[in-house]
PDB file of C-alpha atoms in Angstrom:
ATOM      1  CA  MET A 124     -53.856 -27.338  -4.100  1.00 69.00           C
ATOM      2  CA  ARG A 125     -52.931 -23.728  -3.700  1.00 77.00           C
ATOM      3  CA  PHE A 126     -52.816 -23.863   0.105  1.00 76.00           C
ATOM      4  CA  ILE A 127     -50.108 -26.522   0.081  1.00 79.00           C
ATOM      5  CA  ASP A 128     -48.129 -24.707  -2.614  1.00 82.00           C
ATOM      6  CA  GLU A 129     -48.010 -21.553  -0.475  1.00 89.00           C
ATOM      7  CA  LEU A 130     -46.774 -23.227   2.725  1.00 92.00           C
ATOM      8  CA  CYS A 131     -43.257 -22.429   3.879  1.00 92.00           C
ATOM      9  CA  PRO A 132     -40.809 -25.379   4.079  1.00 93.00           C
ATOM     10  CA  PRO A 133     -41.107 -26.080   7.859  1.00 93.00           C
ATOM     11  CA  ALA A 134     -44.908 -26.018   7.694  1.00 93.00           C
ATOM     12  CA  LEU A 135     -44.894 -28.207   4.584  1.00 93.00           C
ATOM     13  CA  LEU A 136     -42.570 -30.731   6.213  1.00 93.00           C
ATOM     14  CA  TYR A 137     -44.747 -30.822   9.333  1.00 93.00           C
ATOM     15  CA  ALA A 138     -47.854 -31.240   7.150  1.00 94.00           C
ATOM     16  CA  LEU A 139     -46.177 -34.203   5.435  1.00 94.00           C
ATOM     17  CA  PHE A 140     -45.399 -35.868   8.771  1.00 93.00           C
ATOM     18  CA  LEU A 141     -48.948 -35.109   9.894  1.00 94.00           C
ATOM     19  CA  ALA A 142     -50.410 -36.704   6.758  1.00 96.00           C
ATOM     20  CA  ILE A 143     -48.413 -39.878   7.400  1.00 97.00           C
ATOM     21  CA  GLN A 144     -49.574 -40.012  11.029  1.00 95.00           C
ATOM     22  CA  LEU A 145     -53.184 -39.401  10.018  1.00 97.00           C
ATOM     23  CA  GLY A 146     -52.938 -42.176   7.439  1.00 97.00           C
ATOM     24  CA  LEU A 147     -51.635 -44.594  10.057  1.00 96.00           C
ATOM     25  CA  ASP A 148     -54.395 -43.621  12.488  1.00 95.00           C
ATOM     26  CA  ALA A 149     -57.043 -44.061   9.795  1.00 96.00           C
ATOM     27  CA  ALA A 150     -55.633 -47.492   8.915  1.00 96.00           C
ATOM     28  CA  ASP A 151     -55.933 -48.488  12.592  1.00 95.00           C
ATOM     29  CA  PHE A 152     -59.477 -47.056  12.799  1.00 94.00           C
ATOM     30  CA  ALA A 153     -58.309 -44.751  15.612  1.00 93.00           C
ATOM     31  CA  TRP A 154     -60.806 -42.030  14.761  1.00 95.00           C
ATOM     32  CA  VAL A 155     -60.622 -40.098  18.033  1.00 96.00           C
ATOM     33  CA  THR A 156     -56.838 -39.923  17.792  1.00 96.00           C
ATOM     34  CA  PHE A 157     -57.213 -38.997  14.123  1.00 96.00           C
ATOM     35  CA  ALA A 158     -59.531 -36.111  14.999  1.00 97.00           C
ATOM     36  CA  TRP A 159     -57.261 -34.741  17.743  1.00 97.00           C
ATOM     37  CA  LYS A 160     -54.148 -34.989  15.583  1.00 96.00           C
ATOM     38  CA  PHE A 161     -55.984 -33.355  12.686  1.00 97.00           C
ATOM     39  CA  ALA A 162     -57.107 -30.434  14.861  1.00 98.00           C
ATOM     40  CA  PHE A 163     -53.830 -29.827  16.676  1.00 96.00           C
ATOM     41  CA  GLY A 164     -51.714 -30.645  13.627  1.00 95.00           C
ATOM     42  CA  GLY A 165     -53.679 -28.212  11.499  1.00 95.00           C
ATOM     43  CA  ALA A 166     -53.209 -25.517  14.135  1.00 96.00           C
ATOM     44  CA  THR A 167     -49.481 -26.257  14.278  1.00 94.00           C
ATOM     45  CA  VAL A 168     -49.144 -26.032  10.489  1.00 94.00           C
ATOM     46  CA  PHE A 169     -50.995 -22.709  10.592  1.00 94.00           C
ATOM     47  CA  ILE A 170     -48.718 -21.363  13.363  1.00 95.00           C
ATOM     48  CA  LEU A 171     -45.546 -22.501  11.574  1.00 95.00           C
ATOM     49  CA  ASP A 172     -46.718 -20.855   8.360  1.00 94.00           C
ATOM     50  CA  MET A 173     -47.629 -17.633  10.178  1.00 95.00           C
ATOM     51  CA  LEU A 174     -44.175 -17.517  11.760  1.00 95.00           C
ATOM     52  CA  CYS A 175     -42.627 -17.779   8.300  1.00 94.00           C
ATOM     53  CA  ARG A 176     -44.858 -14.999   6.976  1.00 94.00           C
ATOM     54  CA  LEU A 177     -43.700 -12.784   9.873  1.00 96.00           C
ATOM     55  CA  ASN A 178     -40.063 -13.365   8.810  1.00 95.00           C
ATOM     56  CA  LEU A 179     -39.510 -15.721  11.743  1.00 95.00           C
ATOM     57  CA  GLY A 180     -38.522 -18.707   9.630  1.00 93.00           C
ATOM     58  CA  ILE A 181     -35.664 -19.546  12.009  1.00 95.00           C
ATOM     59  CA  VAL A 182     -38.143 -19.848  14.888  1.00 95.00           C
ATOM     60  CA  SER A 183     -40.378 -22.011  12.718  1.00 95.00           C
ATOM     61  CA  TRP A 184     -37.489 -24.337  11.851  1.00 95.00           C
ATOM     62  CA  PHE A 185     -36.483 -24.458  15.518  1.00 95.00           C
ATOM     63  CA  ILE A 186     -40.000 -25.484  16.582  1.00 93.00           C
ATOM     64  CA  MET A 187     -40.025 -28.083  13.803  1.00 91.00           C
ATOM     65  CA  ALA A 188     -36.596 -29.529  14.654  1.00 91.00           C
ATOM     66  CA  VAL A 189     -36.667 -29.618  18.474  1.00 93.00           C
ATOM     67  CA  PRO A 190     -38.694 -32.871  18.836  1.00 88.00           C
ATOM     68  CA  PHE A 191     -36.356 -34.713  16.457  1.00 89.00           C
ATOM     69  CA  ILE A 192     -33.232 -33.402  18.195  1.00 94.00           C
ATOM     70  CA  VAL A 193     -34.545 -34.295  21.662  1.00 95.00           C
ATOM     71  CA  THR A 194     -35.546 -37.791  20.499  1.00 93.00           C
ATOM     72  CA  ALA A 195     -32.134 -38.360  18.918  1.00 94.00           C
ATOM     73  CA  LEU A 196     -30.347 -37.182  22.074  1.00 95.00           C
ATOM     74  CA  ALA A 197     -32.512 -39.326  24.354  1.00 92.00           C
ATOM     75  CA  THR A 198     -31.928 -42.379  22.165  1.00 89.00           C
ATOM     76  CA  SER A 199     -28.173 -41.739  22.061  1.00 89.00           C
ATOM     77  CA  ILE A 200     -27.983 -41.323  25.825  1.00 88.00           C
ATOM     78  CA  ALA A 201     -30.038 -44.468  26.432  1.00 82.00           C
ATOM     79  CA  MET A 202     -27.832 -46.459  24.058  1.00 83.00           C
ATOM     80  CA  GLY A 203     -24.635 -44.975  25.485  1.00 82.00           C
ATOM     81  CA  LEU A 204     -25.619 -45.844  29.041  1.00 81.00           C
ATOM     82  CA  GLN A 205     -26.829 -49.268  27.902  1.00 77.00           C
ATOM     83  CA  PHE A 206     -30.202 -48.561  29.473  1.00 72.00           C
ATOM     84  CA  ASP A 207     -31.765 -51.531  27.693  1.00 70.00           C
ATOM     85  CA  ARG A 208     -29.457 -54.032  29.411  1.00 71.00           C
ATOM     86  CA  ILE A 209     -30.096 -52.453  32.813  1.00 65.00           C
ATOM     87  CA  ALA A 210     -33.864 -52.511  32.290  1.00 65.00           C
ATOM     88  CA  THR A 211     -33.958 -56.109  31.069  1.00 67.00           C
ATOM     89  CA  LYS A 212     -32.073 -57.311  34.150  1.00 69.00           C
ATOM     90  CA  ALA A 213     -34.745 -55.820  36.397  1.00 64.00           C
ATOM     91  CA  VAL A 214     -37.664 -57.291  34.462  1.00 61.00           C
ATOM     92  CA  TYR A 215     -38.253 -61.011  34.576  1.00 64.00           C
ATOM     93  CA  GLU A 216     -40.822 -62.527  32.273  1.00 64.00           C
ATOM     94  CA  THR A 217     -42.042 -66.042  32.732  1.00 70.00           C
ATOM     95  CA  PHE A 218     -44.308 -67.907  30.401  1.00 72.00           C
ATOM     96  CA  ILE A 219     -46.570 -70.556  31.802  1.00 75.00           C
ATOM     97  CA  ALA A 220     -47.392 -73.291  29.357  1.00 64.00           C
TER      98      ALA A 220
END
């Protein structure tokens, strides 16, 4: 497919992640979610590719990397503060047999 061959690396990587997410949504029969992700994901791939074509590849990589960096930082902070232990002390689950 010529369109995929011409995508810049950040747009191609995002398209790969999008394809995986769309596959998971299709497997779960989540068609509304599939449609929204397809529309917004396609627009995002287009924007990332346009940024690369305008010699703004650094901006494109930044937009691509920010969600992963923020998720990694949030996970590290939560693990460092032992947020899971604090949360499980506040939540009590009882099972009635």
